[in-house]
């Protein structure tokens, strides 16, 4: 899952996937703006077959938190 999320991230920012870690922060480290982040959420929903609750995602700041959130979401849905 981490590798697929890294691929999706690289559709929005110019980063080498090898430089993206679980501790990478979307805004501060990777340079996401809010529009890019929301757009990526749609891609994640499509890729992993889940529905992301936008109120829950506000607590996701790092790539690792995204992996953990999506893993839990897949288990619940």
N, C-alpha and C. Protein backbone atom coordinates (compact mmCIF):
# COMPACT_ATOMS: atom_id res chain seq x y z
N UNK A 1 0.82 -1.19 0.00
CA UNK A 1 0.00 0.00 0.00
C UNK A 1 0.87 1.26 0.00
N UNK A 2 1.94 1.25 0.78
CA UNK A 2 2.82 2.41 0.85
C UNK A 2 3.36 2.78 -0.52
N UNK A 3 3.81 1.78 -1.28
CA UNK A 3 4.39 2.07 -2.59
C UNK A 3 3.35 2.66 -3.55
N UNK A 4 2.12 2.19 -3.48
CA UNK A 4 1.07 2.72 -4.36
C UNK A 4 0.74 4.16 -3.97
N UNK A 5 0.72 4.44 -2.68
CA UNK A 5 0.47 5.81 -2.22
C UNK A 5 1.60 6.73 -2.69
N UNK A 6 2.83 6.25 -2.63
CA UNK A 6 3.96 7.04 -3.12
C UNK A 6 3.79 7.37 -4.60
N UNK A 7 3.34 6.38 -5.38
CA UNK A 7 3.11 6.62 -6.81
C UNK A 7 2.06 7.70 -7.01
N UNK A 8 0.97 7.63 -6.27
CA UNK A 8 -0.09 8.63 -6.39
C UNK A 8 0.40 10.01 -5.98
N UNK A 9 1.21 10.07 -4.94
CA UNK A 9 1.77 11.35 -4.49
C UNK A 9 2.57 11.99 -5.62
N UNK A 10 3.34 11.19 -6.32
CA UNK A 10 4.20 11.71 -7.39
C UNK A 10 3.40 12.24 -8.58
N UNK A 11 2.11 11.95 -8.65
CA UNK A 11 1.26 12.55 -9.67
C UNK A 11 0.97 14.02 -9.36
N UNK A 12 1.20 14.41 -8.12
CA UNK A 12 0.85 15.77 -7.68
C UNK A 12 2.05 16.64 -7.34
N UNK A 13 3.13 16.04 -6.94
CA UNK A 13 4.32 16.81 -6.59
C UNK A 13 5.55 16.19 -7.24
N UNK A 14 6.54 16.99 -7.46
CA UNK A 14 7.77 16.49 -8.08
C UNK A 14 8.72 15.99 -7.00
N UNK A 15 8.51 14.74 -6.63
CA UNK A 15 9.35 14.07 -5.64
C UNK A 15 9.74 12.71 -6.19
N UNK A 16 10.90 12.27 -5.83
CA UNK A 16 11.32 10.91 -6.15
C UNK A 16 10.66 9.99 -5.12
N UNK A 17 9.98 8.94 -5.58
CA UNK A 17 9.34 8.04 -4.62
C UNK A 17 10.29 7.52 -3.54
N UNK A 18 11.55 7.36 -3.88
CA UNK A 18 12.54 6.87 -2.91
C UNK A 18 12.76 7.86 -1.77
N UNK A 19 12.46 9.14 -2.03
CA UNK A 19 12.65 10.17 -1.01
C UNK A 19 11.44 10.33 -0.10
N UNK A 20 10.34 9.69 -0.44
CA UNK A 20 9.12 9.79 0.36
C UNK A 20 9.13 8.69 1.41
N UNK A 21 8.99 9.08 2.67
CA UNK A 21 8.98 8.11 3.76
C UNK A 21 7.64 8.19 4.48
N UNK A 22 7.44 7.29 5.41
CA UNK A 22 6.21 7.31 6.20
C UNK A 22 6.13 8.58 7.04
N UNK A 23 7.26 9.20 7.33
CA UNK A 23 7.28 10.43 8.13
C UNK A 23 7.12 11.69 7.29
N UNK A 24 7.08 11.56 5.97
CA UNK A 24 6.93 12.73 5.10
C UNK A 24 5.56 13.36 5.34
N UNK A 25 5.57 14.68 5.59
CA UNK A 25 4.32 15.41 5.80
C UNK A 25 3.85 15.95 4.46
N UNK A 26 2.56 15.80 4.20
CA UNK A 26 2.01 16.19 2.90
C UNK A 26 2.26 17.67 2.58
N UNK A 27 1.95 18.54 3.49
CA UNK A 27 2.06 19.98 3.20
C UNK A 27 3.49 20.48 3.43
N UNK A 28 4.02 20.25 4.61
CA UNK A 28 5.32 20.82 4.97
C UNK A 28 6.50 20.23 4.19
N UNK A 29 6.48 18.91 3.97
CA UNK A 29 7.63 18.25 3.33
C UNK A 29 7.44 18.04 1.83
N UNK A 30 6.22 17.70 1.43
CA UNK A 30 5.98 17.34 0.03
C UNK A 30 5.42 18.50 -0.79
N UNK A 31 4.98 19.56 -0.14
CA UNK A 31 4.52 20.74 -0.86
C UNK A 31 3.10 20.68 -1.39
N UNK A 32 2.28 19.81 -0.82
CA UNK A 32 0.87 19.73 -1.23
C UNK A 32 0.15 21.02 -0.86
N UNK A 33 -0.78 21.43 -1.72
CA UNK A 33 -1.73 22.46 -1.31
C UNK A 33 -3.05 21.74 -1.06
N UNK A 34 -4.04 22.44 -0.56
CA UNK A 34 -5.29 21.77 -0.18
C UNK A 34 -5.99 21.17 -1.39
N UNK A 35 -5.94 21.83 -2.53
CA UNK A 35 -6.58 21.29 -3.74
C UNK A 35 -5.93 19.97 -4.15
N UNK A 36 -4.59 19.95 -4.16
CA UNK A 36 -3.87 18.71 -4.53
C UNK A 36 -4.23 17.57 -3.57
N UNK A 37 -4.31 17.90 -2.29
CA UNK A 37 -4.58 16.88 -1.29
C UNK A 37 -5.98 16.29 -1.50
N UNK A 38 -6.97 17.15 -1.71
CA UNK A 38 -8.34 16.68 -1.95
C UNK A 38 -8.41 15.86 -3.24
N UNK A 39 -7.72 16.29 -4.26
CA UNK A 39 -7.70 15.54 -5.53
C UNK A 39 -7.07 14.16 -5.32
N UNK A 40 -6.00 14.11 -4.55
CA UNK A 40 -5.35 12.84 -4.28
C UNK A 40 -6.28 11.91 -3.50
N UNK A 41 -7.10 12.46 -2.62
CA UNK A 41 -8.04 11.63 -1.87
C UNK A 41 -8.98 10.89 -2.81
N UNK A 42 -9.43 11.58 -3.85
CA UNK A 42 -10.28 10.93 -4.85
C UNK A 42 -9.56 9.78 -5.53
N UNK A 43 -8.29 9.98 -5.83
CA UNK A 43 -7.49 8.91 -6.44
C UNK A 43 -7.33 7.72 -5.48
N UNK A 44 -7.13 8.03 -4.20
CA UNK A 44 -6.98 6.96 -3.20
C UNK A 44 -8.28 6.16 -3.07
N UNK A 45 -9.41 6.86 -3.08
CA UNK A 45 -10.70 6.17 -3.01
C UNK A 45 -10.86 5.21 -4.18
N UNK A 46 -10.53 5.69 -5.35
CA UNK A 46 -10.66 4.86 -6.55
C UNK A 46 -9.68 3.69 -6.53
N UNK A 47 -8.45 3.95 -6.16
CA UNK A 47 -7.41 2.92 -6.16
C UNK A 47 -7.69 1.81 -5.16
N UNK A 48 -8.15 2.18 -3.96
CA UNK A 48 -8.31 1.20 -2.90
C UNK A 48 -9.76 0.79 -2.66
N UNK A 49 -10.69 1.35 -3.44
CA UNK A 49 -12.09 0.94 -3.33
C UNK A 49 -12.72 1.29 -1.99
N UNK A 50 -12.40 2.46 -1.47
CA UNK A 50 -12.92 2.89 -0.18
C UNK A 50 -13.61 4.25 -0.34
N UNK A 51 -14.35 4.65 0.70
CA UNK A 51 -14.92 5.98 0.75
C UNK A 51 -14.29 6.70 1.94
N UNK A 52 -13.58 7.79 1.65
CA UNK A 52 -12.87 8.53 2.68
C UNK A 52 -13.80 9.58 3.29
N UNK A 53 -13.87 9.59 4.61
CA UNK A 53 -14.65 10.58 5.34
C UNK A 53 -13.77 11.82 5.52
N UNK A 54 -14.17 12.91 4.91
CA UNK A 54 -13.33 14.12 4.93
C UNK A 54 -13.14 14.69 6.33
N UNK A 55 -14.04 14.36 7.27
CA UNK A 55 -13.84 14.84 8.64
C UNK A 55 -12.77 14.01 9.35
N UNK A 56 -12.64 12.74 8.99
CA UNK A 56 -11.61 11.88 9.60
C UNK A 56 -10.23 12.18 9.02
N UNK A 57 -10.18 12.54 7.77
CA UNK A 57 -8.88 12.72 7.09
C UNK A 57 -8.14 13.97 7.57
N UNK A 58 -8.83 14.85 8.27
CA UNK A 58 -8.17 16.07 8.76
C UNK A 58 -7.06 15.76 9.76
N UNK A 59 -7.09 14.58 10.36
CA UNK A 59 -6.05 14.18 11.31
C UNK A 59 -4.87 13.49 10.64
N UNK A 60 -4.91 13.35 9.32
CA UNK A 60 -3.84 12.68 8.58
C UNK A 60 -2.88 13.73 8.03
N UNK A 61 -1.66 13.73 8.54
CA UNK A 61 -0.67 14.72 8.13
C UNK A 61 0.56 14.12 7.46
N UNK A 62 0.79 12.83 7.70
CA UNK A 62 1.97 12.18 7.13
C UNK A 62 1.56 11.01 6.24
N UNK A 63 2.49 10.57 5.44
CA UNK A 63 2.25 9.42 4.57
C UNK A 63 1.94 8.18 5.42
N UNK A 64 2.65 8.00 6.49
CA UNK A 64 2.41 6.86 7.37
C UNK A 64 1.02 6.88 7.98
N UNK A 65 0.55 8.07 8.36
CA UNK A 65 -0.81 8.19 8.90
C UNK A 65 -1.84 7.85 7.83
N UNK A 66 -1.55 8.21 6.58
CA UNK A 66 -2.45 7.89 5.47
C UNK A 66 -2.52 6.38 5.28
N UNK A 67 -1.38 5.70 5.34
CA UNK A 67 -1.35 4.25 5.19
C UNK A 67 -2.17 3.60 6.30
N UNK A 68 -1.96 4.05 7.52
CA UNK A 68 -2.68 3.50 8.66
C UNK A 68 -4.19 3.74 8.53
N UNK A 69 -4.56 4.96 8.15
CA UNK A 69 -5.98 5.30 7.99
C UNK A 69 -6.61 4.44 6.90
N UNK A 70 -5.97 4.34 5.74
CA UNK A 70 -6.52 3.55 4.64
C UNK A 70 -6.61 2.07 4.96
N UNK A 71 -5.63 1.56 5.66
CA UNK A 71 -5.66 0.15 6.07
C UNK A 71 -6.86 -0.11 6.98
N UNK A 72 -7.07 0.77 7.95
CA UNK A 72 -8.21 0.63 8.83
C UNK A 72 -9.53 0.78 8.10
N UNK A 73 -9.57 1.69 7.16
CA UNK A 73 -10.78 1.93 6.39
C UNK A 73 -11.14 0.72 5.54
N UNK A 74 -10.15 0.09 4.95
CA UNK A 74 -10.40 -1.11 4.14
C UNK A 74 -10.97 -2.24 5.01
N UNK A 75 -10.49 -2.33 6.24
CA UNK A 75 -10.99 -3.37 7.14
C UNK A 75 -12.44 -3.10 7.53
N UNK A 76 -12.80 -1.83 7.72
CA UNK A 76 -14.17 -1.48 8.14
C UNK A 76 -15.16 -1.55 7.00
N UNK A 77 -14.71 -1.34 5.77
CA UNK A 77 -15.65 -1.28 4.64
C UNK A 77 -15.71 -2.55 3.90
